[in-house]
mmCIF file of C-alpha atoms in Angstrom:
data_model
loop_
_atom_site.group_PDB
_atom_site.id
_atom_site.type_symbol
_atom_site.label_atom_id
_atom_site.label_comp_id
_atom_site.label_asym_id
_atom_site.label_seq_id
_atom_site.Cartn_x
_atom_site.Cartn_y
_atom_site.Cartn_z
ATOM 1 C CA MET A 1 69.123 97.392 -131.177
ATOM 2 C CA HIS A 2 66.434 95.669 -133.262
ATOM 3 C CA PHE A 3 69.062 94.399 -135.730
ATOM 4 C CA ALA A 4 71.234 92.930 -132.927
ATOM 5 C CA LEU A 5 68.202 91.245 -131.339
ATOM 6 C CA ALA A 6 67.147 89.753 -134.700
ATOM 7 C CA ARG A 7 70.663 88.417 -135.348
ATOM 8 C CA PHE A 8 70.767 86.885 -131.870
ATOM 9 C CA GLU A 9 67.412 85.181 -132.482
ATOM 10 C CA ILE A 10 68.526 83.847 -135.893
ATOM 11 C CA HIS A 11 71.740 82.519 -134.365
ATOM 12 C CA GLY A 12 69.695 80.691 -131.701
ATOM 13 C CA LEU A 13 67.430 79.138 -134.337
ATOM 14 C CA GLU A 14 70.416 78.020 -136.442
ATOM 15 C CA THR A 15 71.894 76.355 -133.360
ATOM 16 C CA LYS A 16 68.602 74.532 -132.706
ATOM 17 C CA LEU A 17 68.438 73.438 -136.360
ATOM 18 C CA ARG A 18 71.886 71.848 -136.143
ATOM 19 C CA GLU A 19 70.913 69.796 -133.058
ATOM 20 C CA LYS A 20 68.804 67.511 -135.235
ATOM 21 C CA GLU A 21 70.760 64.702 -136.898
ATOM 22 C CA TYR A 22 69.897 62.492 -139.819
ATOM 23 C CA ILE A 23 71.187 58.995 -140.350
ATOM 24 C CA LEU A 24 71.228 57.352 -143.746
ATOM 25 C CA ALA A 25 70.880 53.601 -143.459
ATOM 26 C CA PRO A 26 72.653 51.478 -146.086
ATOM 27 C CA GLY A 27 70.467 50.475 -149.000
ATOM 28 C CA VAL A 28 67.676 52.826 -147.916
ATOM 29 C CA MET A 29 66.794 55.796 -150.041
ATOM 30 C CA ASP A 30 65.333 57.701 -147.098
ATOM 31 C CA PHE A 31 66.619 59.332 -143.922
ATOM 32 C CA THR A 32 66.048 57.942 -140.449
ATOM 33 C CA THR A 33 65.796 60.711 -137.907
ATOM 34 C CA ALA A 34 67.659 60.465 -134.644
ATOM 35 C CA SER A 35 68.010 62.673 -131.659
ATOM 36 C CA PRO A 36 71.373 62.695 -129.872
ATOM 37 C CA GLN A 37 72.085 59.399 -128.066
ATOM 38 C CA SER A 38 69.110 57.508 -129.505
ATOM 39 C CA VAL A 39 68.163 55.735 -132.702
ATOM 40 C CA SER A 40 65.246 53.530 -133.669
ATOM 41 C CA ASP A 41 65.234 49.884 -132.599
ATOM 42 C CA THR A 42 65.078 48.826 -136.247
ATOM 43 C CA TYR A 43 68.249 50.740 -137.075
ATOM 44 C CA VAL A 44 70.153 49.114 -134.192
ATOM 45 C CA VAL A 45 68.888 45.618 -135.097
ATOM 46 C CA ASN A 46 69.846 46.093 -138.769
ATOM 47 C CA ALA A 47 73.331 47.272 -137.813
ATOM 48 C CA ALA A 48 73.779 44.324 -135.433
ATOM 49 C CA LEU A 49 72.670 41.835 -138.084
ATOM 50 C CA SER A 50 75.063 43.417 -140.583
ATOM 51 C CA PHE A 51 77.951 43.118 -138.102
ATOM 52 C CA LEU A 52 77.053 39.496 -137.280
ATOM 53 C CA SER A 53 76.931 38.642 -140.978
ATOM 54 C CA MET A 54 80.444 40.050 -141.467
ATOM 55 C CA LEU A 55 81.664 38.062 -138.467
ATOM 56 C CA GLY A 56 80.100 34.719 -139.264
ATOM 57 C CA ASN A 57 79.621 34.349 -143.010
ATOM 58 C CA VAL A 58 83.179 33.836 -144.197
ATOM 59 C CA ASN A 59 85.186 31.673 -146.577
ATOM 60 C CA ALA A 60 88.747 31.494 -147.855
ATOM 61 C CA ALA A 61 88.065 34.106 -150.542
ATOM 62 C CA ASN A 62 86.347 36.766 -148.429
ATOM 63 C CA ILE A 63 87.525 36.448 -144.816
ATOM 64 C CA ASP A 64 90.139 39.205 -145.042
ATOM 65 C CA GLU A 65 87.652 41.671 -146.538
ATOM 66 C CA GLN A 66 84.843 40.709 -144.130
ATOM 67 C CA TYR A 67 87.007 41.034 -141.024
ATOM 68 C CA LYS A 68 88.644 44.264 -142.227
ATOM 69 C CA ARG A 69 85.233 45.775 -142.868
ATOM 70 C CA LEU A 70 83.939 44.597 -139.479
ATOM 71 C CA SER A 71 86.973 45.947 -137.656
ATOM 72 C CA ASN A 72 86.290 49.401 -139.138
ATOM 73 C CA PHE A 73 83.206 49.530 -136.890
ATOM 74 C CA MET A 74 85.145 48.728 -133.692
ATOM 75 C CA THR A 75 86.787 50.949 -131.124
ATOM 76 C CA PRO A 76 90.546 51.268 -131.721
ATOM 77 C CA GLN A 77 91.325 49.032 -128.704
ATOM 78 C CA LEU A 78 88.869 46.325 -129.778
ATOM 79 C CA GLN A 79 90.109 46.569 -133.358
ATOM 80 C CA ILE A 80 93.684 45.741 -132.278
ATOM 81 C CA GLN A 81 92.494 42.867 -130.083
ATOM 82 C CA PHE A 82 90.214 41.492 -132.823
ATOM 83 C CA GLU A 83 92.937 41.633 -135.472
ATOM 84 C CA GLU A 84 95.369 39.813 -133.179
ATOM 85 C CA GLU A 85 92.897 37.105 -132.152
ATOM 86 C CA ALA A 86 91.625 36.556 -135.715
ATOM 87 C CA ARG A 87 95.050 36.330 -137.407
ATOM 88 C CA GLU A 88 95.541 32.573 -136.844
ATOM 89 C CA TRP A 89 91.903 31.796 -137.684
ATOM 90 C CA ARG A 90 92.140 33.680 -140.986
ATOM 91 C CA GLU A 91 95.222 31.695 -141.990
ATOM 92 C CA THR A 92 93.485 28.404 -141.079
ATOM 93 C CA VAL A 93 90.425 29.328 -143.148
ATOM 94 C CA LYS A 94 92.597 30.044 -146.185
ATOM 95 C CA SER A 95 94.889 27.024 -145.871
ATOM 96 C CA GLU A 96 92.098 24.491 -145.231
ATOM 97 C CA ASN A 97 89.510 26.106 -147.542
ATOM 98 C CA ILE A 98 86.958 26.501 -144.726
ATOM 99 C CA SER A 99 83.579 28.147 -145.201
ATOM 100 C CA GLU A 100 81.262 29.190 -142.384
ATOM 101 C CA ILE A 101 77.625 30.151 -142.498
ATOM 102 C CA LEU A 102 76.070 31.836 -139.477
ATOM 103 C CA ARG A 103 72.298 31.643 -139.088
ATOM 104 C CA ILE A 104 70.797 33.821 -136.360
ATOM 105 C CA THR A 105 67.982 31.943 -134.621
ATOM 106 C CA ASP A 106 67.188 34.486 -131.900
ATOM 107 C CA ARG A 107 68.366 37.932 -130.847
ATOM 108 C CA GLU A 108 67.861 40.457 -128.115
ATOM 109 C CA VAL A 109 68.766 44.136 -128.276
ATOM 110 C CA VAL A 110 68.629 46.151 -125.070
ATOM 111 C CA ALA A 111 69.234 49.885 -124.835
ATOM 112 C CA THR A 112 71.429 50.323 -121.767
ATOM 113 C CA GLY A 113 71.281 54.131 -121.756
ATOM 114 C CA GLU A 114 73.541 56.967 -122.878
ATOM 115 C CA GLY A 115 73.618 55.628 -126.447
ATOM 116 C CA PHE A 116 74.785 52.080 -125.593
ATOM 117 C CA TYR A 117 73.084 48.935 -126.898
ATOM 118 C CA LYS A 118 73.694 45.351 -125.775
ATOM 119 C CA VAL A 119 73.073 42.704 -128.413
ATOM 120 C CA THR A 120 72.805 39.011 -127.596
ATOM 121 C CA ALA A 121 72.381 36.670 -130.560
ATOM 122 C CA ILE A 122 71.782 32.931 -130.535
ATOM 123 C CA ALA A 123 73.137 31.464 -133.745
ATOM 124 C CA GLN A 124 73.852 28.209 -135.486
ATOM 125 C CA ARG A 125 77.253 28.056 -137.193
ATOM 126 C CA GLU A 126 77.654 25.571 -140.047
ATOM 127 C CA ARG A 127 81.207 24.813 -141.128
ATOM 128 C CA TYR A 128 82.407 23.288 -144.402
ATOM 129 C CA THR A 129 85.872 22.172 -145.441
ATOM 130 C CA ASN A 130 86.414 21.757 -149.188
ATOM 131 C CA SER A 131 82.609 21.829 -149.651
ATOM 132 C CA GLU A 132 82.070 18.952 -147.210
ATOM 133 C CA SER A 133 80.018 19.592 -144.100
ATOM 134 C CA VAL A 134 81.902 19.353 -140.819
ATOM 135 C CA GLY A 135 78.731 19.906 -138.796
ATOM 136 C CA HIS A 136 77.110 22.701 -136.899
ATOM 137 C CA VAL A 137 77.534 24.305 -133.503
ATOM 138 C CA ASP A 138 75.150 26.483 -131.518
ATOM 139 C CA GLU A 139 76.767 29.763 -130.492
ATOM 140 C CA VAL A 140 76.039 32.856 -128.460
ATOM 141 C CA ILE A 141 77.439 36.175 -129.640
ATOM 142 C CA GLU A 142 77.353 39.202 -127.359
ATOM 143 C CA MET A 143 78.112 42.702 -128.575
ATOM 144 C CA LEU A 144 78.069 46.058 -126.884
ATOM 145 C CA MET A 145 77.634 48.938 -129.297
ATOM 146 C CA LYS A 146 77.569 52.675 -128.777
ATOM 147 C CA LEU A 147 76.122 55.437 -130.866
ATOM 148 C CA VAL A 148 78.845 57.659 -132.312
ATOM 149 C CA PRO A 149 78.636 60.920 -134.264
ATOM 150 C CA PRO A 150 78.286 60.545 -138.036
ATOM 151 C CA VAL A 151 81.572 60.071 -139.876
ATOM 152 C CA LYS A 152 81.897 60.363 -143.617
ATOM 153 C CA GLY A 153 82.453 56.962 -145.198
ATOM 154 C CA LYS A 154 80.788 54.873 -142.454
ATOM 155 C CA GLU A 155 77.445 53.348 -143.242
ATOM 156 C CA TRP A 156 76.441 52.716 -139.601
ATOM 157 C CA TYR A 157 76.685 55.191 -136.736
ATOM 158 C CA LEU A 158 77.184 52.487 -134.161
ATOM 159 C CA GLU A 159 80.590 51.382 -132.920
ATOM 160 C CA ILE A 160 81.301 47.957 -131.441
ATOM 161 C CA THR A 161 82.925 48.361 -128.022
ATOM 162 C CA SER A 162 82.992 44.689 -127.006
ATOM 163 C CA LEU A 163 82.476 41.393 -128.802
ATOM 164 C CA LYS A 164 82.284 37.886 -127.335
ATOM 165 C CA ARG A 165 81.614 34.709 -129.239
ATOM 166 C CA GLY A 166 81.295 31.262 -127.733
ATOM 167 C CA ARG A 167 79.451 27.981 -127.690
ATOM 168 C CA SER A 168 75.931 28.151 -126.317
ATOM 169 C CA ASP A 169 76.415 25.277 -123.859
ATOM 170 C CA GLY A 170 78.439 27.585 -121.591
ATOM 171 C CA PHE A 171 76.101 30.570 -121.919
ATOM 172 C CA LYS A 172 74.263 31.979 -118.929
ATOM 173 C CA PRO A 173 71.394 34.301 -119.931
ATOM 174 C CA SER A 174 71.224 37.739 -118.347
ATOM 175 C CA ALA A 175 68.966 38.025 -115.345
ATOM 176 C CA ASN A 176 67.915 41.601 -116.037
ATOM 177 C CA GLY A 177 64.910 40.578 -118.110
ATOM 178 C CA GLY A 178 65.657 43.364 -120.573
ATOM 179 C CA LYS A 179 63.376 44.536 -123.300
ATOM 180 C CA THR A 180 63.633 42.494 -126.464
ATOM 181 C CA ASN A 181 63.536 44.484 -129.667
ATOM 182 C CA GLY A 182 63.250 43.597 -133.316
ATOM 183 C CA ARG A 183 62.458 39.907 -133.038
#
C-alpha cells in the first residue's frame, strides 16, 4: 500500500513539473519562464518587432526570404492569404529594384486574454528605387498574435493570426484605452 501511494505521489509531482514551460528567446543565452497562456511583455514586444522588421525591411535580394520567414509565424489561413497578396508586390520589388526601410516610431501591445496579444505599430516607411529616395509614408500596422505551444525549429512561440497594414491618414485609434507595454 505504501509503495502504491508513493508512486501515485511521484506521478502527481512529475505532472506538476511538466506544467511549467520554458521559452528560449532568439539571441538570448537564458530561459524566459512562462506559465500557460502568458509570457512577459518584453518577450511579446521583441517578437512583434522581429515580425515587423521582416515585413517592412525588404529589398530585391531579400524579400523572398523575409516574407517566407514571416509567413512561417502565421496561421495556415493567414499564410495562404499573405502569400497571395504579396506575390505581385514581391515581383515589383525585384523588377524595379525597390528597397524599403520601416522605422517604428510608436507601438502598443495589449494582452487581450487567453494568450492573445494585439499589437498596433505606428511606422515610417522609406522607399528607394535604384538607390534613389522615392519618399516616405506614415503607416499603421496592426497584428493579432496568439501564444502557441513550443514547436521545435521556431524561435518565437507567438503566431500571427491577423495582419493589417495601411497608411496612417485612414487610421482610427482604438477607444479601449488599453495598457501600453514596452514603449
